[in-house]
């Protein structure tokens, strides 16, 4: 069994080493989340979202973000300084609470282009994504960078409540977007040891968005991790920035868990947080928008 | 039949047997429940154990399960410490018997029914029995406090080498008493919040609240409760080790007032976290310094004595530095507990102070999940260190000598410290490596932690299996322990031979 697995991995490396893996999932697709109640959090508080909204079916990919950067750069919305993508942010109100830090008006870091492990580059005044990683989630992005992307297109980052409703659905109290149990080939988390980690000795933790969709990749059978609303990767792969800016804290919150986490971090109610200037190889985002 | 009766008497009515039972129960729980996390999950062992035992693990109940699990283990640790205290601190025989019987019934009831409720389906009668068990443990604490009453004229210090007041009150007894009363009060601190469970209080793990700007009084009480209980368990084991090593002289006289005042100050600080949160930490820091200074006195005394005694044995008058070091390390079972207290400063106290000082500058810049790892690593290590100290003392109680004493002692010390150091490096990795470059650090520290913990658990399992085997032999070690059931220590005050209350 093990031998078979190793042979498969070698073949996989040869075939897919520098090639984009097509998952068949379209990252430009959006899905409608209808108004209504759902059970929020571990303690299942009945919570009403009184409006319809739409949310991206997958995390924003490197390809999508590069497309945005080129457009935004041309319009002067972002600039590259010392190999860092920077953009203006109007600042937050400051409440002076213990441990709260001021988020002042000014240019903020969006993406550090020289960070090891990032798969986009700025070459000859153009942003490009490494072909093999075009459909991997955009990571090494600050909350400022994620918000700027959403703002640029007139969208927004989902609130935590919106995100959780989209992940859990309105039908039941499922702890994972797809149901009550987790399997290794259902999503990208620490126990799944995804193929990319095996091939590249852990340096690449992410999988392409929508990779776990029930499809078989040259012998590797995945299970479908869609939520009841049809969203992919709402648990695992990368944490996702959400849009709330709460009083008394400067933190921004993330949801979903990542490829570095054990399964309990992938429950729909789990939170992570960091300052808005934080970036990491396991943090990405997706957008929401109002229904017109 | 007579054989079974005697063995049951050994297990349930002798200090050494009760201590064995407590350690065996914790070992059993560790062996089974240890398969539910860490590498055992990745290796698929968890799935097998869950299926085999018919556990019901719902994701939504994880917090509640974990809380019950570590309450169950804490009860057993408390019981072991109480057995030791009732044996080494002079008190009436009937007091010792009653206290030990109550806490044994309590922790076993809490353990069996608590785990049953938490992991094998929610039969609420079992939850009630879990609470009953904990109540019995609490009641035994009240009995212990009464037995330790320091102003009882029966227990005046006659050997002036031990810390005492002008009127002869035994200050070590006062320290045990203060620790016991503080533990009782701190248990209430948690129990009051627990009584609101399902009625305004929702289950949570403290490490998940670290960045909440506003915590409810009930949440603050729980955070205080878990910190102070572990602290007081550490204070208790320090006092116990002190008696085991016959702590006395000038350092004892300095240490006991420090330990007494430190325990009072820390406890006051923690209790004040609900009404006066902004200053609570400052009070706790002051108390911690006092307690740690007291522990330092014990370490100095213990190591000095160990070197002196060994050199005397060897007939060496003027020892070189090397001879002194060899003398210090010649008995890992007695060197180990004090070393673990010193090592704790690098992996627990030092890290804790560093985190407090650099909280906003470093740790709150990391994602919350990284900060959480540092926090959980911090108190898991402290718990682990306390466990290894108990284990080392137990090996001395069992009477291991020669090579087996050496091997056991050094394996426990070295392997546990490899594990603790690995966990510390893992939790602090963001200080010296990037996320992209962290995999090597993660891999090596995980190997270190798993190897270290597995080694200690294997040697613990071997000890327990041997003890179990020994129990089936006619004249095994157990029979010698039964013949001499109390811990062999020098007592600070004369033992009252009469049985009157």
PDB file of C-alpha atoms in Angstrom, chain A residues 42-45 97-99 101 115-117 140 168 175-176 181 184 190-191 193 201-203 239 247-251 253-254 260-265 267 269-275 278-282, chain B residues 36-44 46-47 57-63 202-204 208 211-214 277-278 281 359-361 364-372 430 434-439 443 446:
ATOM      1  CA  UNK A  42     -20.634  26.306  19.645  1.00  0.00           C
ATOM      2  CA  UNK A  43     -23.564  27.080  21.920  1.00  0.00           C
ATOM      3  CA  UNK A  44     -25.951  27.337  18.993  1.00  0.00           C
ATOM      4  CA  UNK A  45     -27.524  30.722  19.554  1.00  0.00           C
ATOM      5  CA  UNK A  97      -8.772  49.969  25.667  1.00  0.00           C
ATOM      6  CA  UNK A  98      -6.117  47.809  27.303  1.00  0.00           C
ATOM      7  CA  UNK A  99      -3.965  46.063  24.662  1.00  0.00           C
ATOM      8  CA  UNK A 101      -3.325  49.540  19.372  1.00  0.00           C
ATOM      9  CA  UNK A 115       8.368  36.842   1.604  1.00  0.00           C
ATOM     10  CA  UNK A 116       9.601  33.256   1.079  1.00  0.00           C
ATOM     11  CA  UNK A 117       6.726  31.069  -0.055  1.00  0.00           C
ATOM     12  CA  UNK A 140       0.645  36.404   2.725  1.00  0.00           C
ATOM     13  CA  UNK A 168     -22.962  26.160   8.424  1.00  0.00           C
ATOM     14  CA  UNK A 175     -19.730  21.422  13.169  1.00  0.00           C
ATOM     15  CA  UNK A 176     -18.150  21.216   9.726  1.00  0.00           C
ATOM     16  CA  UNK A 181     -17.378  14.124  10.692  1.00  0.00           C
ATOM     17  CA  UNK A 184      -8.367  13.034   5.803  1.00  0.00           C
ATOM     18  CA  UNK A 190      -2.860  18.908   9.527  1.00  0.00           C
ATOM     19  CA  UNK A 191      -3.836  15.243   9.481  1.00  0.00           C
ATOM     20  CA  UNK A 193      -0.956  15.465   4.764  1.00  0.00           C
ATOM     21  CA  UNK A 201       8.483  18.670   2.172  1.00  0.00           C
ATOM     22  CA  UNK A 202       5.923  20.822   3.872  1.00  0.00           C
ATOM     23  CA  UNK A 203       6.909  24.067   2.177  1.00  0.00           C
ATOM     24  CA  UNK A 239      -7.914  30.898   7.510  1.00  0.00           C
ATOM     25  CA  UNK A 247     -14.754  48.398  19.377  1.00  0.00           C
ATOM     26  CA  UNK A 248     -11.974  48.200  21.990  1.00  0.00           C
ATOM     27  CA  UNK A 249      -9.719  45.943  19.912  1.00  0.00           C
ATOM     28  CA  UNK A 250      -7.522  46.430  16.887  1.00  0.00           C
ATOM     29  CA  UNK A 251      -7.653  42.739  16.011  1.00  0.00           C
ATOM     30  CA  UNK A 253     -10.834  37.973  13.010  1.00  0.00           C
ATOM     31  CA  UNK A 254     -10.365  34.932  10.828  1.00  0.00           C
ATOM     32  CA  UNK A 260      -1.632  23.727   9.844  1.00  0.00           C
ATOM     33  CA  UNK A 261      -4.473  23.001  12.243  1.00  0.00           C
ATOM     34  CA  UNK A 262      -5.972  19.947  13.907  1.00  0.00           C
ATOM     35  CA  UNK A 263      -9.585  19.200  13.134  1.00  0.00           C
ATOM     36  CA  UNK A 264     -11.098  21.042  16.093  1.00  0.00           C
ATOM     37  CA  UNK A 265      -9.831  24.325  14.668  1.00  0.00           C
ATOM     38  CA  UNK A 267     -15.262  23.781  13.409  1.00  0.00           C
ATOM     39  CA  UNK A 269     -17.457  28.461  15.210  1.00  0.00           C
ATOM     40  CA  UNK A 270     -13.689  28.656  15.746  1.00  0.00           C
ATOM     41  CA  UNK A 271     -12.007  32.041  15.542  1.00  0.00           C
ATOM     42  CA  UNK A 272      -8.491  33.233  15.055  1.00  0.00           C
ATOM     43  CA  UNK A 273      -7.310  36.810  15.225  1.00  0.00           C
ATOM     44  CA  UNK A 274      -4.371  39.051  14.497  1.00  0.00           C
ATOM     45  CA  UNK A 275      -3.635  42.706  13.858  1.00  0.00           C
ATOM     46  CA  UNK A 278      -0.476  40.514   9.946  1.00  0.00           C
ATOM     47  CA  UNK A 279       0.186  38.226   6.996  1.00  0.00           C
ATOM     48  CA  UNK A 280       0.957  34.542   6.892  1.00  0.00           C
ATOM     49  CA  UNK A 281       1.217  31.522   4.665  1.00  0.00           C
ATOM     50  CA  UNK A 282      -2.027  30.131   5.997  1.00  0.00           C
TER      51      UNK A 282
ATOM     52  CA  UNK B  36      -7.208  10.991  21.500  1.00  0.00           C
ATOM     53  CA  UNK B  37      -4.812  13.791  20.608  1.00  0.00           C
ATOM     54  CA  UNK B  38      -1.462  14.629  19.058  1.00  0.00           C
ATOM     55  CA  UNK B  39       0.289  12.112  16.811  1.00  0.00           C
ATOM     56  CA  UNK B  40      -2.108   9.360  17.845  1.00  0.00           C
ATOM     57  CA  UNK B  41      -4.795  11.104  15.815  1.00  0.00           C
ATOM     58  CA  UNK B  42      -2.616  11.209  12.722  1.00  0.00           C
ATOM     59  CA  UNK B  43      -1.597   7.581  13.173  1.00  0.00           C
ATOM     60  CA  UNK B  44      -5.233   6.553  13.324  1.00  0.00           C
ATOM     61  CA  UNK B  46      -7.704   7.581  18.060  1.00  0.00           C
ATOM     62  CA  UNK B  47     -10.238   6.128  15.629  1.00  0.00           C
ATOM     63  CA  UNK B  57     -17.110  12.393  20.693  1.00  0.00           C
ATOM     64  CA  UNK B  58     -19.192  15.228  19.327  1.00  0.00           C
ATOM     65  CA  UNK B  59     -17.232  18.253  18.151  1.00  0.00           C
ATOM     66  CA  UNK B  60     -19.572  20.652  19.891  1.00  0.00           C
ATOM     67  CA  UNK B  61     -18.872  19.033  23.278  1.00  0.00           C
ATOM     68  CA  UNK B  62     -15.071  19.094  23.053  1.00  0.00           C
ATOM     69  CA  UNK B  63     -14.619  21.879  25.607  1.00  0.00           C
ATOM     70  CA  UNK B 202     -21.414  28.735  28.811  1.00  0.00           C
ATOM     71  CA  UNK B 203     -18.584  26.264  28.717  1.00  0.00           C
ATOM     72  CA  UNK B 204     -15.308  27.657  27.424  1.00  0.00           C
ATOM     73  CA  UNK B 208      -9.932  30.839  23.800  1.00  0.00           C
ATOM     74  CA  UNK B 211      -8.073  38.396  23.328  1.00  0.00           C
ATOM     75  CA  UNK B 212     -11.612  39.111  24.445  1.00  0.00           C
ATOM     76  CA  UNK B 213     -11.615  42.761  25.519  1.00  0.00           C
ATOM     77  CA  UNK B 214     -14.465  42.247  27.961  1.00  0.00           C
ATOM     78  CA  UNK B 277      -8.795  42.828  37.510  1.00  0.00           C
ATOM     79  CA  UNK B 278      -6.407  45.709  36.662  1.00  0.00           C
ATOM     80  CA  UNK B 281      -1.735  40.585  38.150  1.00  0.00           C
ATOM     81  CA  UNK B 359       2.812  40.667  25.306  1.00  0.00           C
ATOM     82  CA  UNK B 360       1.803  43.581  23.088  1.00  0.00           C
ATOM     83  CA  UNK B 361       5.144  43.857  21.353  1.00  0.00           C
ATOM     84  CA  UNK B 364      -0.221  39.828  20.474  1.00  0.00           C
ATOM     85  CA  UNK B 365       1.292  40.417  17.049  1.00  0.00           C
ATOM     86  CA  UNK B 366       1.122  36.692  16.394  1.00  0.00           C
ATOM     87  CA  UNK B 367      -2.198  35.147  15.437  1.00  0.00           C
ATOM     88  CA  UNK B 368      -4.269  34.176  18.467  1.00  0.00           C
ATOM     89  CA  UNK B 369      -3.801  30.485  17.727  1.00  0.00           C
ATOM     90  CA  UNK B 370      -0.013  30.888  18.069  1.00  0.00           C
ATOM     91  CA  UNK B 371      -0.368  32.743  21.355  1.00  0.00           C
ATOM     92  CA  UNK B 372      -2.746  30.011  22.458  1.00  0.00           C
ATOM     93  CA  UNK B 430       7.914  32.409  15.753  1.00  0.00           C
ATOM     94  CA  UNK B 434       9.502  32.443   9.615  1.00  0.00           C
ATOM     95  CA  UNK B 435       6.292  30.611   8.868  1.00  0.00           C
ATOM     96  CA  UNK B 436       7.745  29.379   5.602  1.00  0.00           C
ATOM     97  CA  UNK B 437      10.885  28.106   7.262  1.00  0.00           C
ATOM     98  CA  UNK B 438       9.241  26.674  10.355  1.00  0.00           C
ATOM     99  CA  UNK B 439       8.687  23.126   9.144  1.00  0.00           C
ATOM    100  CA  UNK B 443       9.334  18.456  12.824  1.00  0.00           C
ATOM    101  CA  UNK B 446       7.508  17.349  17.644  1.00  0.00           C
TER     102      UNK B 446
END
